[in-house]
């Protein structure tokens, strides 16, 4: 252990963006007023997340969450909240599908060009595809969000 | 390899050469495999025994009258002798082959729990059991009205003997089913005292020896217990084979578990009669190749000798506890006096899964999660921990690599 330790070998999955959002999530709070909420639970590792959503017509107005879990799941929840605010509900589900594809395979070649910009923001998480057991950490908050959009209380797990 | 690894009476460099898998790079780094408690690696002797059986003599057992079947039956039954000798069973017929520990415990819950125990009796487990020694007893409770009791553990991670005795006091416990060594805390439970107390209160005792068999010489007659189970893949053997040892007179009183071929003496449409023990509990074509592999694993372990294995492990564990204590913010779960080479830990500000992934990046394999012991995790207010565990092939240098790797993880998250 020296100050010159570059950590390059550790960075592929844990990029600065992820460490930063994992440590200091901006959206990690329950909303005082909300239209829908749902929980996600990964019994394999004990990760737990709850997502609150306030709608703005057909769009997502605000998102807040509480997560107990690894840096990947917290960072993913935070990046998700940041990315989906102001987005149409239908769009958000399409984005979830694209993100899930990216988390599993590292890319999403078949994805709609309209999703390119939000996917770019989520791209730091694409490194999880190399760790099949960690993909769920990244997608768990999204499952909870989609459950909230569908009006169910619990996310159905993969 | 350093000098310490020879001083424990074990030439670890030579042992490592017996395990072909160990010599490789993972993600460009030298593999440091510290997950043997989940499943151990296999020596060449095991791999060869299974391959050679398939290449030269393989056939079904206990039924063919031809040369191949006879040779294979001999080889498979030799595994039973090897297990009986390993555990010092009085009688080879007391060795029942199962798929793993989980199946052995389910067999016991079914055949002893439903078949011999009476409604209103209780099963007593401890607060540090693997799910495989919790769930079958819950199922028995729910289907059969047999109470499930749990003896507390102390903050140090040892069995709370006062609570254990209190839970036996009313004489309703028919069976104590308890781990001989925790797969999370490393705690070795005081087997002789457990047996003495249980028997004094009229209860039989089953030990889950899944971990203990790897770390201690097991002598079931000296322990005085009634049942003892373990699983082959943790003792350097193949997956798919496990052992339930039981006292013959108890096994004879128990009804069969699964029905089918091999477990009968005669079948008519009206009724069937059962084969003698142990075959009564071994329905269907058994894990033949796995039995042959298990015998090779037992021969391998016996050639090294438990004394040397235990000394090596004690030396590694002591070294690891000292090295890990120097990593800031690391908490080790359990401080039992008597413990084996399994160490679970939690790092401040870093989730166990992140710790495990970041160690993996450095070539170091540990397990992270609840280790199939959710109630135990809850006891310590944790969702998950990371766990390092040692085998005969583990070196002190690998323990040093773990400590160095953890320091980097800590720095990375700081
Ligand atoms: C203490 C303990 N009991 C039971 C088991 C279950 O073993 P198996 O999965 O081979 O049935 C394990 C291993 O995972 C264990 O460590």
mmCIF file with all atom_site columns, N, CA and C and ligand atoms in Angstrom, chain B residues 37-38 100-103 130 132 179 181-183 208 210-211 231 233-234, ligand 1:
data_model
loop_
_atom_site.group_PDB
_atom_site.id
_atom_site.type_symbol
_atom_site.label_atom_id
_atom_site.label_alt_id
_atom_site.label_comp_id
_atom_site.label_asym_id
_atom_site.label_entity_id
_atom_site.label_seq_id
_atom_site.pdbx_PDB_ins_code
_atom_site.Cartn_x
_atom_site.Cartn_y
_atom_site.Cartn_z
_atom_site.occupancy
_atom_site.B_iso_or_equiv
_atom_site.pdbx_formal_charge
_atom_site.auth_seq_id
_atom_site.auth_comp_id
_atom_site.auth_asym_id
_atom_site.auth_atom_id
_atom_site.pdbx_PDB_model_num
ATOM   1  N N  . UNK B 1 37  ? -14.263 -23.309 2.069  1.00 0.00 ? 37  UNK B N  1
ATOM   2  C CA . UNK B 1 37  ? -15.390 -23.716 2.915  1.00 0.00 ? 37  UNK B CA 1
ATOM   3  C C  . UNK B 1 37  ? -16.666 -23.848 2.102  1.00 0.00 ? 37  UNK B C  1
ATOM   4  N N  . UNK B 1 38  ? -16.751 -23.127 0.989  1.00 0.00 ? 38  UNK B N  1
ATOM   5  C CA . UNK B 1 38  ? -17.923 -23.281 0.116  1.00 0.00 ? 38  UNK B CA 1
ATOM   6  C C  . UNK B 1 38  ? -17.794 -24.587 -0.655 1.00 0.00 ? 38  UNK B C  1
ATOM   7  N N  . UNK B 1 100 ? -25.581 -35.003 -0.471 1.00 0.00 ? 100 UNK B N  1
ATOM   8  C CA . UNK B 1 100 ? -24.789 -33.974 0.218  1.00 0.00 ? 100 UNK B CA 1
ATOM   9  C C  . UNK B 1 100 ? -25.292 -33.886 1.663  1.00 0.00 ? 100 UNK B C  1
ATOM   10 N N  . UNK B 1 101 ? -24.804 -32.946 2.422  1.00 0.00 ? 101 UNK B N  1
ATOM   11 C CA . UNK B 1 101 ? -25.287 -32.788 3.804  1.00 0.00 ? 101 UNK B CA 1
ATOM   12 C C  . UNK B 1 101 ? -26.766 -32.442 3.831  1.00 0.00 ? 101 UNK B C  1
ATOM   13 N N  . UNK B 1 102 ? -27.152 -31.589 2.928  1.00 0.00 ? 102 UNK B N  1
ATOM   14 C CA . UNK B 1 102 ? -28.544 -31.145 2.891  1.00 0.00 ? 102 UNK B CA 1
ATOM   15 C C  . UNK B 1 102 ? -29.472 -32.350 2.770  1.00 0.00 ? 102 UNK B C  1
ATOM   16 N N  . UNK B 1 103 ? -29.138 -33.268 1.871  1.00 0.00 ? 103 UNK B N  1
ATOM   17 C CA . UNK B 1 103 ? -29.998 -34.434 1.711  1.00 0.00 ? 103 UNK B CA 1
ATOM   18 C C  . UNK B 1 103 ? -29.921 -35.342 2.939  1.00 0.00 ? 103 UNK B C  1
ATOM   19 N N  . UNK B 1 130 ? -26.427 -23.501 9.470  1.00 0.00 ? 130 UNK B N  1
ATOM   20 C CA . UNK B 1 130 ? -26.599 -23.324 8.030  1.00 0.00 ? 130 UNK B CA 1
ATOM   21 C C  . UNK B 1 130 ? -28.081 -23.571 7.720  1.00 0.00 ? 130 UNK B C  1
ATOM   22 N N  . UNK B 1 132 ? -29.427 -25.396 5.785  1.00 0.00 ? 132 UNK B N  1
ATOM   23 C CA . UNK B 1 132 ? -29.735 -26.820 5.588  1.00 0.00 ? 132 UNK B CA 1
ATOM   24 C C  . UNK B 1 132 ? -30.020 -27.525 6.909  1.00 0.00 ? 132 UNK B C  1
ATOM   25 N N  . UNK B 1 179 ? -24.563 -27.874 14.559 1.00 0.00 ? 179 UNK B N  1
ATOM   26 C CA . UNK B 1 179 ? -23.326 -27.860 13.784 1.00 0.00 ? 179 UNK B CA 1
ATOM   27 C C  . UNK B 1 179 ? -22.149 -28.273 14.663 1.00 0.00 ? 179 UNK B C  1
ATOM   28 N N  . UNK B 1 181 ? -19.116 -27.431 13.426 1.00 0.00 ? 181 UNK B N  1
ATOM   29 C CA . UNK B 1 181 ? -18.262 -26.258 13.196 1.00 0.00 ? 181 UNK B CA 1
ATOM   30 C C  . UNK B 1 181 ? -19.027 -25.288 12.304 1.00 0.00 ? 181 UNK B C  1
ATOM   31 N N  . UNK B 1 182 ? -19.105 -24.036 12.739 1.00 0.00 ? 182 UNK B N  1
ATOM   32 C CA . UNK B 1 182 ? -19.867 -23.038 11.992 1.00 0.00 ? 182 UNK B CA 1
ATOM   33 C C  . UNK B 1 182 ? -19.160 -22.640 10.707 1.00 0.00 ? 182 UNK B C  1
ATOM   34 N N  . UNK B 1 183 ? -19.937 -22.561 9.624  1.00 0.00 ? 183 UNK B N  1
ATOM   35 C CA . UNK B 1 183 ? -19.365 -22.163 8.342  1.00 0.00 ? 183 UNK B CA 1
ATOM   36 C C  . UNK B 1 183 ? -19.200 -20.650 8.242  1.00 0.00 ? 183 UNK B C  1
ATOM   37 N N  . UNK B 1 208 ? -23.985 -31.712 12.352 1.00 0.00 ? 208 UNK B N  1
ATOM   38 C CA . UNK B 1 208 ? -23.714 -31.315 10.984 1.00 0.00 ? 208 UNK B CA 1
ATOM   39 C C  . UNK B 1 208 ? -22.210 -31.087 10.906 1.00 0.00 ? 208 UNK B C  1
ATOM   40 N N  . UNK B 1 210 ? -20.337 -30.800 8.194  1.00 0.00 ? 210 UNK B N  1
ATOM   41 C CA . UNK B 1 210 ? -19.924 -30.374 6.845  1.00 0.00 ? 210 UNK B CA 1
ATOM   42 C C  . UNK B 1 210 ? -18.592 -29.653 6.856  1.00 0.00 ? 210 UNK B C  1
ATOM   43 N N  . UNK B 1 211 ? -18.387 -28.775 7.839  1.00 0.00 ? 211 UNK B N  1
ATOM   44 C CA . UNK B 1 211 ? -17.118 -28.062 7.953  1.00 0.00 ? 211 UNK B CA 1
ATOM   45 C C  . UNK B 1 211 ? -16.136 -28.833 8.823  1.00 0.00 ? 211 UNK B C  1
ATOM   46 N N  . UNK B 1 231 ? -20.444 -33.653 3.786  1.00 0.00 ? 231 UNK B N  1
ATOM   47 C CA . UNK B 1 231 ? -20.645 -33.531 2.343  1.00 0.00 ? 231 UNK B CA 1
ATOM   48 C C  . UNK B 1 231 ? -19.293 -33.659 1.649  1.00 0.00 ? 231 UNK B C  1
ATOM   49 N N  . UNK B 1 233 ? -17.845 -32.769 -1.188 1.00 0.00 ? 233 UNK B N  1
ATOM   50 C CA . UNK B 1 233 ? -17.128 -31.758 -1.988 1.00 0.00 ? 233 UNK B CA 1
ATOM   51 C C  . UNK B 1 233 ? -16.313 -30.788 -1.146 1.00 0.00 ? 233 UNK B C  1
ATOM   52 N N  . UNK B 1 234 ? -16.560 -30.739 0.150  1.00 0.00 ? 234 UNK B N  1
ATOM   53 C CA . UNK B 1 234 ? -15.743 -29.857 0.990  1.00 0.00 ? 234 UNK B CA 1
ATOM   54 C C  . UNK B 1 234 ? -14.470 -30.562 1.464  1.00 0.00 ? 234 UNK B C  1
HETATM 55 C C1 . LIG C 2 .   ? -22.154 -26.047 8.129  1.00 0.00 ? 1   LIG C C1 1
HETATM 56 C C2 . LIG C 2 .   ? -22.735 -26.474 6.807  1.00 0.00 ? 1   LIG C C2 1
HETATM 57 N N1 . LIG C 2 .   ? -23.809 -27.272 6.795  1.00 0.00 ? 1   LIG C N1 1
HETATM 58 C C3 . LIG C 2 .   ? -24.348 -27.696 5.649  1.00 0.00 ? 1   LIG C C3 1
HETATM 59 C C4 . LIG C 2 .   ? -23.847 -27.337 4.434  1.00 0.00 ? 1   LIG C C4 1
HETATM 60 C C5 . LIG C 2 .   ? -24.527 -27.834 3.197  1.00 0.00 ? 1   LIG C C5 1
HETATM 61 O O1 . LIG C 2 .   ? -23.721 -28.616 2.404  1.00 0.00 ? 1   LIG C O1 1
HETATM 62 P P1 . LIG C 2 .   ? -24.295 -29.126 1.014  1.00 0.00 ? 1   LIG C P1 1
HETATM 63 O O2 . LIG C 2 .   ? -24.702 -27.878 0.262  1.00 0.00 ? 1   LIG C O2 1
HETATM 64 O O3 . LIG C 2 .   ? -23.193 -29.838 0.365  1.00 0.00 ? 1   LIG C O3 1
HETATM 65 O O4 . LIG C 2 .   ? -25.477 -29.965 1.312  1.00 0.00 ? 1   LIG C O4 1
HETATM 66 C C6 . LIG C 2 .   ? -22.728 -26.500 4.397  1.00 0.00 ? 1   LIG C C6 1
HETATM 67 C C7 . LIG C 2 .   ? -22.133 -26.047 3.122  1.00 0.00 ? 1   LIG C C7 1
HETATM 68 O O5 . LIG C 2 .   ? -22.581 -25.250 2.371  1.00 0.00 ? 1   LIG C O5 1
HETATM 69 C C8 . LIG C 2 .   ? -22.160 -26.060 5.611  1.00 0.00 ? 1   LIG C C8 1
HETATM 70 O O6 . LIG C 2 .   ? -21.104 -25.248 5.616  1.00 0.00 ? 1   LIG C O6 1
#
